[in-house]
Amino acid sequence: MKLRKTGILALTLMLLLPGSVAMASMSQSFNQASSFDINSTSNMPLLELQQVYYILQENHLDKPSEKKLVQGALQGVQQYIKAEKHAEVVVDEKDDTITEMVDRITQWQAQQKLDWYTVSYYGIEGMLAQVNDPYTTLFTETELDQFQNSVNNNFVGFGIIFRETDNGFIVRSVVENSPAAKAGIHSGDKLEAMNGSKITVKGIGELNRILQGEEGTSATLTFSKSGTAKMKDYTIKRSPLVIPEATSKLFGSKSTAIGYVKLDTFGSDAGDQFKEQLDQIENQKKLTGLIIDLRDNSGGYLNAAKDIASLFMENGLLMYTTNRNDVEVENWVRNGRPAPYPVTVLVNGQTASASEMLAGALQDHKIAKLIGTKTFGKGIAQTVLPLVDGDALKVTLQEYKTPAHRKVNKVGLEPDIVIEDDISQVVGALYELGEKRIEVRQKSGFEVVVNGVSFYSTSPLLKKVGNSLNIRSTFMQSMLREKTAVSSEYRPIVSVTNPTVTFTWKKENDEYIFISEQK
């Protein structure tokens, strides 16, 4: 590991306590408590251990005590010695100062002939275990690069964006000019195997993990092609990719002009990309409404969320932040523009952090209605600080609340209109924005086109039950604008007319078409 010569790295939902303040207080403490020469490379791991101690003790939102951190570091090293060296060392419960921690660990290091880098790592991990905050983590240089790239949607890979469904992983989209696009992989294809091994993992995160690899390396991916049972192998190389953070479409309609912007992450370029996509659809038609899709968006940079909020509010409170000393600060949007049309925001259980901050602000200011399910509930903010030995620490500094002082952390945001079904959420948003006619086409097992815009559903709209074809009950409900409880997951397809809506369906070639028209 080497000394990283960088400034403070402001990542995630993001720098709310100036990094210079944190670093200055740590520098003072080093001078008081450590006799080690900061320019001596051999002492860097131990100095990094002390640095993490001071970051946590002086800055973490939960105010961990000195004793908790000291005991955590000693227990972390103790457990390593027991597991790897098969030796016993005793942690003195009275040890509660950094000087005692350094003396004890230095003694163990000499006795057991331990590698200082390993000692530092397990000591830091022991402190983090005591803090018990899943968002405060240690990054190696490689892990930090991966973290930054994930926030900014920069990857080495094949260029495939997947959607997890009840039937496995379906290609949601393929990055333009990527290895996958050049190979002929298309939206709707289902991933079956990699290098001959069947895909059995659950969750997009786990899938991405097994697909990872170094630039220039190859893998053979097996897909069943969209709408068929035909299998095809593709051997493709991984290459650097910049995946768009924002994409947009205009829904087809004779009576409305409703735009759709999907935002996958709040990376450093998200604000500019969102505005660019919004400008594109606004230039096509004068919009009568807009759907912002924040489903499965786990957050990112605060400034990106602030930039996007400024496209819908001229001047307004974005959020309150509170530090460990209960000092509350108002964060404002200035010199923005008012929303010229009604807005809906789609949310679900994976809408988190910066996504919740933006959604909560638009909801509190009555700029947008939230449609979907309760959000994740990550209402705390982190920053990333470089450490002296080349690693970095992501640490929780503050909690945020919405403009109406609503708590988000471990609570989440409640939608204005609760709809569980993913395609029904889109249907509900269109109705809310004044659409009178909604046409849904079931193109393949999971590809669904709503008024000309493609989506990939987590569950099939249609299912064969016995000899009859049944439709997902929640979807049928949304098309009929019914709010009664659903008694079964699927029900027979029938054309229906009620006091407000006429629902019809037909089969055209291999597609099923469902049409709902308001009276």
Short mmCIF file of C-alpha atoms in Angstrom, two decimals:
data_model
loop_
_atom_site.label_atom_id
_atom_site.label_comp_id
_atom_site.label_asym_id
_atom_site.label_seq_id
_atom_site.Cartn_x
_atom_site.Cartn_y
_atom_site.Cartn_z
CA MET A 1 0.00 0.00 0.00
CA LYS A 2 1.20 3.51 -0.69
CA LEU A 3 0.40 6.96 0.60
CA ARG A 4 -2.50 8.39 -1.39
CA LYS A 5 -1.84 12.03 -2.23
CA THR A 6 -5.39 13.27 -2.67
CA GLY A 7 -7.74 15.66 -1.01
CA ILE A 8 -10.94 14.70 0.75
CA LEU A 9 -13.08 12.44 -1.40
CA ALA A 10 -16.74 13.43 -1.11
CA LEU A 11 -18.86 10.47 -2.09
CA THR A 12 -22.24 8.87 -1.49
CA LEU A 13 -24.85 11.16 0.03
CA MET A 14 -22.23 13.17 0.48
CA LEU A 15 -19.79 15.56 2.18
CA LEU A 16 -21.72 17.36 4.90
CA LEU A 17 -18.90 17.95 7.39
CA PRO A 18 -15.89 19.70 5.76
CA GLY A 19 -13.14 17.15 5.38
CA SER A 20 -10.54 19.74 6.30
CA VAL A 21 -12.13 20.05 9.75
CA ALA A 22 -11.97 16.30 10.35
CA MET A 23 -8.40 16.08 9.11
CA ALA A 24 -7.28 19.08 11.17
CA SER A 25 -8.66 17.62 14.41
CA MET A 26 -6.97 14.28 13.69
CA SER A 27 -3.64 15.97 12.97
CA GLN A 28 -3.76 17.71 16.35
CA SER A 29 -4.50 14.43 18.11
CA PHE A 30 -1.61 12.65 16.36
CA ASN A 31 0.79 15.24 17.67
CA GLN A 32 -0.49 14.68 21.22
CA ALA A 33 -0.77 10.90 21.28
CA SER A 34 1.72 9.40 18.85
CA SER A 35 5.49 9.41 18.94
CA PHE A 36 5.66 7.91 15.45
CA ASP A 37 7.22 9.81 12.58
CA ILE A 38 4.55 10.37 9.92
CA ASN A 39 7.25 10.31 7.24
CA SER A 40 8.46 6.86 8.23
CA THR A 41 6.82 4.34 5.89
CA SER A 42 7.38 1.46 8.31
CA ASN A 43 5.00 3.07 10.79
CA MET A 44 2.21 3.85 8.32
CA PRO A 45 -0.07 0.87 9.16
CA LEU A 46 -0.06 1.69 12.87
CA LEU A 47 -0.56 5.37 12.10
CA GLU A 48 -3.53 4.45 9.87
CA LEU A 49 -5.05 2.46 12.76
CA GLN A 50 -4.81 5.54 14.98
CA GLN A 51 -6.18 7.75 12.23
CA VAL A 52 -9.32 5.62 11.93
CA TYR A 53 -9.69 5.76 15.72
CA TYR A 54 -9.72 9.57 15.65
CA ILE A 55 -12.06 9.79 12.65
CA LEU A 56 -14.61 7.59 14.40
CA GLN A 57 -14.19 9.04 17.88
CA GLU A 58 -14.39 12.68 16.79
CA ASN A 59 -16.73 12.58 13.77
CA HIS A 60 -19.05 9.56 13.64
CA LEU A 61 -22.73 10.41 14.07
CA ASP A 62 -23.23 7.96 16.95
CA LYS A 63 -20.35 9.33 19.10
CA PRO A 64 -18.61 6.01 19.85
CA SER A 65 -16.75 6.15 23.16
CA GLU A 66 -12.98 5.87 23.45
CA LYS A 67 -13.29 2.63 25.38
CA LYS A 68 -15.60 1.04 22.80
CA LEU A 69 -13.12 1.78 19.99
CA VAL A 70 -10.05 0.70 21.97
CA GLN A 71 -11.69 -2.55 23.05
CA GLY A 72 -12.92 -3.16 19.50
CA ALA A 73 -9.45 -2.75 18.01
CA LEU A 74 -7.87 -5.04 20.63
CA GLN A 75 -10.55 -7.69 20.19
CA GLY A 76 -10.15 -7.58 16.40
CA VAL A 77 -6.39 -8.25 16.66
CA GLN A 78 -6.95 -10.82 19.42
CA GLN A 79 -9.35 -12.81 17.23
CA TYR A 80 -6.88 -12.72 14.33
CA ILE A 81 -4.05 -14.04 16.54
CA LYS A 82 -6.26 -16.85 17.83
CA ALA A 83 -7.47 -17.86 14.36
CA GLU A 84 -4.21 -17.57 12.44
CA LYS A 85 -1.46 -18.01 15.02
CA HIS A 86 -3.36 -20.42 17.31
CA ALA A 87 -2.18 -18.34 20.25
CA GLU A 88 -3.98 -16.65 23.12
CA VAL A 89 -3.54 -12.99 24.10
CA VAL A 90 -5.57 -11.28 26.80
CA VAL A 91 -7.56 -8.08 26.30
CA ASP A 92 -7.55 -6.06 29.51
CA GLU A 93 -11.04 -4.65 30.05
CA LYS A 94 -9.46 -1.61 31.71
CA ASP A 95 -7.72 -0.52 28.49
CA ASP A 96 -9.63 2.53 27.33
CA THR A 97 -7.12 5.00 25.85
CA ILE A 98 -5.38 5.13 22.50
CA THR A 99 -2.00 5.01 24.23
CA GLU A 100 -2.94 1.72 25.90
CA MET A 101 -4.26 0.42 22.57
CA VAL A 102 -0.99 1.25 20.78
CA ASP A 103 1.15 -0.20 23.56
CA ARG A 104 -0.86 -3.44 23.72
CA ILE A 105 -0.90 -3.99 19.96
CA THR A 106 2.81 -3.16 19.66
CA GLN A 107 3.53 -5.75 22.35
CA TRP A 108 1.46 -8.43 20.56
CA GLN A 109 3.04 -7.59 17.21
CA ALA A 110 6.53 -8.16 18.59
CA GLN A 111 5.60 -11.32 20.50
CA GLN A 112 3.75 -12.98 17.62
CA LYS A 113 5.93 -11.52 14.81
CA LEU A 114 2.85 -10.12 13.08
CA ASP A 115 2.73 -8.20 9.83
CA TRP A 116 1.85 -4.58 10.61
CA TYR A 117 -0.52 -4.26 7.65
CA THR A 118 -2.52 -7.24 8.88
CA VAL A 119 -2.54 -5.94 12.46
CA SER A 120 -3.83 -2.55 11.28
CA TYR A 121 -6.55 -4.17 9.14
CA TYR A 122 -7.95 -6.36 11.93
CA GLY A 123 -7.69 -3.55 14.45
CA ILE A 124 -9.73 -1.26 12.17
CA GLU A 125 -12.27 -3.98 11.46
CA GLY A 126 -12.63 -4.53 15.21
CA MET A 127 -13.42 -0.85 15.75
CA LEU A 128 -15.94 -0.88 12.91
CA ALA A 129 -17.64 -3.93 14.43
CA GLN A 130 -18.11 -1.97 17.65
CA VAL A 131 -19.54 1.03 15.80
CA ASN A 132 -22.03 -1.37 14.15
CA ASP A 133 -22.84 0.91 11.22
CA PRO A 134 -23.12 -0.90 7.85
CA TYR A 135 -22.38 2.34 5.99
CA THR A 136 -19.08 3.06 7.78
CA THR A 137 -16.52 0.90 5.99
CA LEU A 138 -12.82 0.59 5.20
CA PHE A 139 -11.81 0.70 1.53
CA THR A 140 -8.54 -0.51 0.07
CA GLU A 141 -7.35 1.49 -2.92
CA THR A 142 -8.88 -1.05 -5.29
CA GLU A 143 -12.18 -1.12 -3.40
CA LEU A 144 -12.29 2.68 -3.36
CA ASP A 145 -11.85 2.80 -7.13
CA GLN A 146 -14.63 0.23 -7.51
CA PHE A 147 -16.88 2.24 -5.20
CA GLN A 148 -16.28 5.49 -7.09
CA ASN A 149 -16.86 3.76 -10.40
CA SER A 150 -20.12 2.18 -9.21
CA VAL A 151 -21.47 5.57 -8.05
CA ASN A 152 -20.52 7.11 -11.40
CA ASN A 153 -21.74 4.09 -13.44
CA ASN A 154 -18.23 3.42 -14.78
CA PHE A 155 -17.40 -0.27 -15.10
CA VAL A 156 -15.28 -2.87 -16.81
CA GLY A 157 -17.72 -5.39 -18.22
CA PHE A 158 -19.83 -6.58 -21.11
CA GLY A 159 -22.33 -3.72 -21.32
CA ILE A 160 -25.49 -5.53 -20.19
CA ILE A 161 -28.02 -4.11 -17.73
CA PHE A 162 -30.14 -6.85 -16.18
CA ARG A 163 -33.51 -6.95 -14.44
CA GLU A 164 -34.18 -9.74 -11.96
CA THR A 165 -37.53 -11.46 -12.49
CA ASP A 166 -39.37 -14.47 -11.09
CA ASN A 167 -37.84 -16.46 -13.94
CA GLY A 168 -34.22 -15.30 -13.65
CA PHE A 169 -32.17 -12.43 -15.07
CA ILE A 170 -33.51 -10.70 -18.17
CA VAL A 171 -31.55 -8.18 -20.25
CA ARG A 172 -33.18 -4.79 -19.58
CA SER A 173 -30.92 -2.91 -21.97
CA VAL A 174 -27.58 -3.15 -23.74
CA VAL A 175 -25.07 -0.29 -23.65
CA GLU A 176 -24.55 1.23 -27.09
CA ASN A 177 -21.29 0.15 -28.82
CA SER A 178 -20.46 -2.22 -25.93
CA PRO A 179 -19.08 -5.77 -26.43
CA ALA A 180 -22.58 -7.15 -25.79
CA ALA A 181 -24.15 -4.86 -28.38
CA LYS A 182 -21.55 -5.82 -30.99
CA ALA A 183 -22.09 -9.52 -30.21
CA GLY A 184 -25.84 -9.29 -30.83
CA ILE A 185 -27.28 -9.58 -27.31
CA HIS A 186 -30.67 -7.86 -27.08
CA SER A 187 -33.19 -6.63 -24.56
CA GLY A 188 -35.44 -9.46 -23.40
CA ASP A 189 -32.79 -12.17 -23.70
CA LYS A 190 -32.51 -14.34 -20.57
CA LEU A 191 -29.12 -15.21 -19.08
CA GLU A 192 -28.89 -18.97 -18.55
CA ALA A 193 -25.23 -19.77 -17.90
CA MET A 194 -21.68 -18.43 -17.72
CA ASN A 195 -18.75 -20.55 -18.94
CA GLY A 196 -21.04 -23.57 -18.96
CA SER A 197 -22.23 -23.15 -15.33
CA LYS A 198 -25.91 -22.47 -14.76
CA ILE A 199 -26.74 -19.10 -13.19
CA THR A 200 -28.10 -19.82 -9.71
CA VAL A 201 -27.32 -16.61 -7.77
CA LYS A 202 -30.03 -14.30 -6.42
CA GLY A 203 -29.92 -10.53 -6.62
CA ILE A 204 -28.41 -8.13 -9.14
CA GLY A 205 -25.46 -7.44 -6.83
CA GLU A 206 -24.48 -11.12 -6.70
CA LEU A 207 -24.91 -11.48 -10.47
CA ASN A 208 -22.66 -8.48 -11.12
CA ARG A 209 -20.09 -9.96 -8.76
CA ILE A 210 -19.76 -13.21 -10.72
CA LEU A 211 -19.71 -11.34 -14.04
CA GLN A 212 -16.82 -9.11 -12.93
CA GLY A 213 -13.37 -9.53 -14.43
CA GLU A 214 -10.29 -7.72 -15.62
CA GLU A 215 -10.30 -5.62 -18.78
CA GLY A 216 -9.58 -7.78 -21.83
CA THR A 217 -10.63 -11.09 -20.23
CA SER A 218 -13.38 -13.14 -21.86
CA ALA A 219 -16.36 -15.20 -20.77
CA THR A 220 -18.92 -17.31 -22.58
CA LEU A 221 -22.47 -16.26 -21.74
CA THR A 222 -25.42 -18.44 -22.67
CA PHE A 223 -28.76 -16.75 -23.36
CA SER A 224 -32.20 -17.98 -24.29
CA LYS A 225 -33.30 -15.55 -26.97
CA SER A 226 -36.28 -13.29 -26.34
CA GLY A 227 -39.60 -14.94 -27.16
CA THR A 228 -38.06 -18.33 -28.00
CA ALA A 229 -36.59 -21.40 -26.33
CA LYS A 230 -33.48 -21.14 -28.52
CA MET A 231 -30.15 -21.07 -26.63
CA LYS A 232 -27.11 -19.23 -27.94
CA ASP A 233 -23.55 -18.87 -26.64
CA TYR A 234 -21.64 -15.58 -26.86
CA THR A 235 -17.93 -15.38 -26.08
CA ILE A 236 -17.18 -11.74 -25.42
CA LYS A 237 -14.43 -9.63 -23.86
CA ARG A 238 -14.79 -7.23 -20.97
CA SER A 239 -13.99 -3.59 -21.71
CA PRO A 240 -14.27 -0.20 -19.93
CA LEU A 241 -17.81 1.15 -20.03
CA VAL A 242 -19.57 4.33 -19.05
CA ILE A 243 -23.22 3.41 -18.53
CA PRO A 244 -25.73 6.26 -18.90
CA GLU A 245 -27.16 7.38 -15.58
CA ALA A 246 -30.34 8.81 -17.11
CA THR A 247 -32.51 7.67 -20.03
CA SER A 248 -35.77 9.08 -21.33
CA LYS A 249 -38.79 8.34 -23.52
CA LEU A 250 -42.02 10.02 -24.50
CA PHE A 251 -45.20 7.98 -24.00
CA GLY A 252 -47.35 7.62 -27.08
CA SER A 253 -50.76 9.30 -26.75
CA LYS A 254 -53.32 11.29 -28.72
CA SER A 255 -54.51 13.31 -25.71
CA THR A 256 -51.40 13.87 -23.55
CA ALA A 257 -47.64 14.40 -23.82
CA ILE A 258 -46.17 12.59 -20.81
CA GLY A 259 -42.43 12.24 -20.52
CA TYR A 260 -40.49 9.50 -18.73
CA VAL A 261 -36.98 9.81 -17.24
CA LYS A 262 -35.33 6.81 -15.60
CA LEU A 263 -32.42 7.62 -13.26
CA ASP A 264 -30.24 4.68 -12.23
CA THR A 265 -27.81 6.45 -9.87
CA PHE A 266 -26.85 9.91 -8.58
CA GLY A 267 -23.31 9.94 -9.97
CA SER A 268 -21.19 13.00 -10.61
CA ASP A 269 -22.78 13.50 -14.04
CA ALA A 270 -26.37 12.63 -13.07
CA GLY A 271 -27.61 16.22 -12.87
CA ASP A 272 -26.33 17.10 -16.34
CA GLN A 273 -27.56 13.84 -17.85
CA PHE A 274 -31.01 14.22 -16.30
CA LYS A 275 -31.33 17.76 -17.67
CA GLU A 276 -30.12 16.63 -21.09
CA GLN A 277 -32.70 13.84 -21.22
CA LEU A 278 -35.45 16.16 -19.96
CA ASP A 279 -34.53 18.77 -22.59
CA GLN A 280 -34.73 16.12 -25.30
CA ILE A 281 -38.30 15.11 -24.52
CA GLU A 282 -39.38 18.70 -23.81
CA ASN A 283 -38.12 19.66 -27.27
CA GLN A 284 -40.17 16.89 -28.89
CA LYS A 285 -43.49 18.08 -27.44
CA LYS A 286 -44.85 20.49 -24.89
CA LEU A 287 -45.15 18.13 -21.93
CA THR A 288 -48.39 17.77 -20.01
CA GLY A 289 -46.76 15.64 -17.32
CA LEU A 290 -43.57 13.81 -16.30
CA ILE A 291 -42.79 10.46 -14.66
CA ILE A 292 -39.45 10.27 -12.83
CA ASP A 293 -38.45 6.66 -12.17
CA LEU A 294 -36.29 6.26 -9.04
CA ARG A 295 -37.07 2.59 -8.48
CA ASP A 296 -33.96 0.57 -7.55
CA ASN A 297 -31.87 3.78 -7.37
CA SER A 298 -29.69 3.46 -4.26
CA GLY A 299 -28.42 7.04 -4.25
CA GLY A 300 -25.11 8.83 -4.77
CA TYR A 301 -23.98 12.44 -4.68
CA LEU A 302 -25.94 15.11 -2.81
CA ASN A 303 -25.05 17.73 -5.41
CA ALA A 304 -26.57 15.62 -8.19
CA ALA A 305 -29.88 15.39 -6.28
CA LYS A 306 -29.75 19.14 -5.64
CA ASP A 307 -29.17 19.87 -9.34
CA ILE A 308 -32.15 17.74 -10.34
CA ALA A 309 -34.38 19.32 -7.67
CA SER A 310 -33.55 22.75 -9.13
CA LEU A 311 -35.27 21.71 -12.38
CA PHE A 312 -38.58 21.58 -10.49
CA MET A 313 -38.33 24.21 -7.75
CA GLU A 314 -37.20 27.81 -8.11
CA ASN A 315 -36.21 28.36 -4.49
CA GLY A 316 -36.94 25.89 -1.74
CA LEU A 317 -35.68 23.91 1.20
CA LEU A 318 -34.13 20.63 0.05
CA MET A 319 -33.52 19.01 3.45
CA TYR A 320 -32.38 19.48 7.03
CA THR A 321 -29.14 17.89 8.20
CA THR A 322 -28.24 17.19 11.82
CA ASN A 323 -24.75 16.34 13.06
CA ARG A 324 -23.65 14.37 16.13
CA ASN A 325 -24.12 17.44 18.33
CA ASP A 326 -27.73 17.94 17.16
CA VAL A 327 -26.81 21.08 15.22
CA GLU A 328 -29.39 21.43 12.45
CA VAL A 329 -28.57 23.05 9.10
CA GLU A 330 -30.97 23.96 6.30
CA ASN A 331 -29.93 22.99 2.75
CA TRP A 332 -31.63 25.07 0.07
CA VAL A 333 -32.16 25.01 -3.69
CA ARG A 334 -31.57 28.48 -5.14
CA ASN A 335 -32.13 29.97 -8.59
CA GLY A 336 -33.93 26.94 -9.97
CA ARG A 337 -37.09 26.85 -12.07
CA PRO A 338 -40.65 25.92 -11.14
CA ALA A 339 -42.15 22.71 -12.49
CA PRO A 340 -44.25 23.69 -15.55
CA TYR A 341 -46.32 20.46 -15.46
CA PRO A 342 -47.48 17.85 -12.93
CA VAL A 343 -44.89 15.27 -11.87
CA THR A 344 -45.06 11.76 -10.45
CA VAL A 345 -42.12 9.85 -8.97
CA LEU A 346 -41.98 6.04 -9.01
CA VAL A 347 -40.39 4.53 -5.88
CA ASN A 348 -39.91 1.11 -4.33
CA GLY A 349 -38.10 -0.64 -1.50
CA GLN A 350 -34.72 -0.11 -3.15
CA THR A 351 -35.17 3.66 -3.58
CA ALA A 352 -32.60 4.93 -1.07
CA SER A 353 -30.41 7.77 0.17
CA ALA A 354 -30.12 10.63 -2.37
CA SER A 355 -33.18 9.19 -4.16
CA GLU A 356 -35.21 9.49 -0.98
CA MET A 357 -33.92 12.99 -0.38
CA LEU A 358 -35.05 14.15 -3.84
CA ALA A 359 -38.36 12.29 -3.66
CA GLY A 360 -39.08 13.59 -0.15
CA ALA A 361 -38.38 17.20 -1.13
CA LEU A 362 -40.62 17.04 -4.22
CA GLN A 363 -43.34 15.37 -2.15
CA ASP A 364 -43.19 17.86 0.73
CA HIS A 365 -43.32 20.85 -1.62
CA LYS A 366 -46.36 19.34 -3.39
CA ILE A 367 -44.39 19.32 -6.64
CA ALA A 368 -44.76 15.58 -7.19
CA LYS A 369 -46.77 12.62 -5.99
CA LEU A 370 -44.92 9.45 -5.08
CA ILE A 371 -46.30 6.24 -6.53
CA GLY A 372 -45.19 2.73 -5.61
CA THR A 373 -44.11 1.17 -2.33
CA LYS A 374 -42.37 2.44 0.81
CA THR A 375 -38.75 3.42 0.20
CA PHE A 376 -35.64 1.85 1.74
CA GLY A 377 -35.06 4.27 4.64
CA LYS A 378 -31.43 5.42 4.40
CA GLY A 379 -31.51 8.91 5.88
CA ILE A 380 -27.86 9.25 6.89
CA ALA A 381 -24.96 10.77 5.01
CA GLN A 382 -21.35 9.68 4.61
CA THR A 383 -18.09 11.11 3.39
CA VAL A 384 -14.92 9.30 2.32
CA LEU A 385 -11.62 10.32 3.93
CA PRO A 386 -8.20 9.21 2.62
CA LEU A 387 -5.97 7.40 5.11
CA VAL A 388 -2.21 7.79 5.41
CA ASP A 389 -1.38 4.30 4.11
CA GLY A 390 -3.38 4.53 0.90
CA ASP A 391 -6.71 3.16 2.11
CA ALA A 392 -9.85 5.24 2.77
CA LEU A 393 -12.65 5.27 5.33
CA LYS A 394 -16.30 5.91 4.48
CA VAL A 395 -17.83 7.31 7.66
CA THR A 396 -21.35 8.37 8.65
CA LEU A 397 -21.45 12.04 9.68
CA GLN A 398 -25.02 13.30 9.62
CA GLU A 399 -28.69 12.42 9.47
CA TYR A 400 -31.07 14.21 7.12
CA LYS A 401 -34.80 14.92 7.25
CA THR A 402 -37.20 16.13 4.59
CA PRO A 403 -38.35 19.78 4.34
CA ALA A 404 -41.40 18.85 6.46
CA HIS A 405 -39.03 17.46 9.13
CA ARG A 406 -39.97 13.86 8.34
CA LYS A 407 -37.48 11.26 9.49
CA VAL A 408 -36.23 8.99 6.70
CA ASN A 409 -33.57 6.80 8.32
CA LYS A 410 -34.87 3.29 9.12
CA VAL A 411 -38.37 4.60 8.34
CA GLY A 412 -38.56 5.34 4.60
CA LEU A 413 -41.04 7.48 2.68
CA GLU A 414 -44.68 6.50 2.28
CA PRO A 415 -45.99 6.98 -1.28
CA ASP A 416 -49.03 9.16 -1.92
CA ILE A 417 -50.45 6.30 -3.98
CA VAL A 418 -49.46 2.79 -2.87
CA ILE A 419 -49.20 0.29 -5.73
CA GLU A 420 -47.27 -2.96 -5.27
CA ASP A 421 -47.13 -4.23 -8.85
CA ASP A 422 -44.27 -2.77 -10.94
CA ILE A 423 -46.13 -2.38 -14.27
CA SER A 424 -49.23 -1.16 -12.43
CA GLN A 425 -47.10 1.61 -10.93
CA VAL A 426 -46.50 2.95 -14.44
CA VAL A 427 -50.19 2.60 -15.31
CA GLY A 428 -51.16 4.42 -12.10
CA ALA A 429 -48.71 7.25 -12.84
CA LEU A 430 -50.13 7.71 -16.34
CA TYR A 431 -53.67 7.86 -15.00
CA GLU A 432 -52.59 10.34 -12.31
CA LEU A 433 -51.14 12.60 -15.03
CA GLY A 434 -54.36 12.65 -17.03
CA GLU A 435 -53.91 9.86 -19.58
CA LYS A 436 -57.27 8.56 -20.86
CA ARG A 437 -56.15 5.56 -22.90
CA ILE A 438 -53.51 3.05 -21.84
CA GLU A 439 -52.33 0.26 -24.12
CA VAL A 440 -50.13 -2.47 -22.68
CA ARG A 441 -48.47 -5.01 -24.95
CA GLN A 442 -47.06 -8.27 -23.58
CA LYS A 443 -44.22 -8.80 -26.08
CA SER A 444 -42.39 -11.69 -24.42
CA GLY A 445 -42.31 -13.42 -21.05
CA PHE A 446 -41.24 -10.30 -19.16
CA GLU A 447 -41.03 -7.46 -21.71
CA VAL A 448 -44.06 -5.19 -21.44
CA VAL A 449 -44.66 -2.06 -23.54
CA VAL A 450 -46.84 0.63 -21.96
CA ASN A 451 -47.99 3.30 -24.43
CA GLY A 452 -44.87 2.72 -26.49
CA VAL A 453 -42.31 2.58 -23.65
CA SER A 454 -40.65 -0.75 -22.80
CA PHE A 455 -40.38 -2.13 -19.26
CA TYR A 456 -39.28 -5.48 -17.87
CA SER A 457 -41.66 -6.84 -15.28
CA THR A 458 -40.51 -8.83 -12.27
CA SER A 459 -43.42 -11.28 -12.75
CA PRO A 460 -45.21 -12.32 -15.96
CA LEU A 461 -48.50 -10.59 -16.74
CA LEU A 462 -49.96 -13.81 -18.08
CA LYS A 463 -49.98 -17.36 -16.74
CA LYS A 464 -51.58 -20.57 -17.96
CA VAL A 465 -53.85 -22.01 -15.26
CA GLY A 466 -55.23 -25.34 -16.43
CA ASN A 467 -56.51 -24.77 -19.96
CA SER A 468 -57.22 -21.06 -19.48
CA LEU A 469 -54.95 -18.03 -19.78
CA ASN A 470 -55.01 -15.85 -16.65
CA ILE A 471 -53.86 -12.28 -16.05
CA ARG A 472 -52.06 -10.88 -13.01
CA SER A 473 -54.78 -9.60 -10.70
CA THR A 474 -52.93 -6.48 -9.52
CA PHE A 475 -52.30 -5.43 -13.12
CA MET A 476 -55.94 -5.99 -14.06
CA GLN A 477 -56.95 -3.92 -11.05
CA SER A 478 -54.76 -1.01 -12.13
CA MET A 479 -56.17 -1.06 -15.66
CA LEU A 480 -59.71 -1.00 -14.22
CA ARG A 481 -58.77 1.61 -11.59
CA GLU A 482 -60.14 -0.66 -8.88
CA LYS A 483 -58.99 -0.41 -5.27
CA THR A 484 -60.57 -3.50 -3.75
CA ALA A 485 -58.36 -6.18 -2.17
CA VAL A 486 -56.93 -8.80 -4.52
CA SER A 487 -58.17 -12.29 -3.64
CA SER A 488 -55.81 -14.26 -5.89
CA GLU A 489 -52.52 -13.63 -7.72
CA TYR A 490 -53.99 -14.37 -11.18
CA ARG A 491 -57.53 -14.31 -12.53
CA PRO A 492 -59.19 -15.15 -15.88
CA ILE A 493 -58.90 -12.52 -18.63
CA VAL A 494 -62.22 -10.95 -19.51
CA SER A 495 -63.26 -7.72 -21.17
CA VAL A 496 -64.87 -5.46 -18.57
CA THR A 497 -66.85 -2.26 -18.52
CA ASN A 498 -67.37 -0.45 -15.23
CA PRO A 499 -68.67 3.07 -14.49
CA THR A 500 -65.29 4.69 -15.24
CA VAL A 501 -63.27 2.39 -17.51
CA THR A 502 -63.65 0.05 -20.46
CA PHE A 503 -61.09 -2.75 -20.56
CA THR A 504 -60.58 -4.91 -23.66
CA TRP A 505 -57.92 -7.32 -24.83
CA LYS A 506 -56.86 -9.19 -27.94
CA LYS A 507 -54.09 -11.33 -29.36
CA GLU A 508 -52.18 -9.98 -32.34
CA ASN A 509 -49.57 -12.31 -33.82
CA ASP A 510 -47.56 -13.40 -30.74
CA GLU A 511 -48.47 -10.38 -28.62
CA TYR A 512 -51.27 -9.89 -26.15
CA ILE A 513 -52.66 -6.35 -26.11
CA PHE A 514 -54.62 -4.86 -23.20
CA ILE A 515 -56.43 -1.55 -23.58
CA SER A 516 -57.98 0.55 -20.85
CA GLU A 517 -60.02 3.61 -21.81
CA GLN A 518 -61.53 6.05 -19.36
CA LYS A 519 -65.07 7.19 -20.10
#
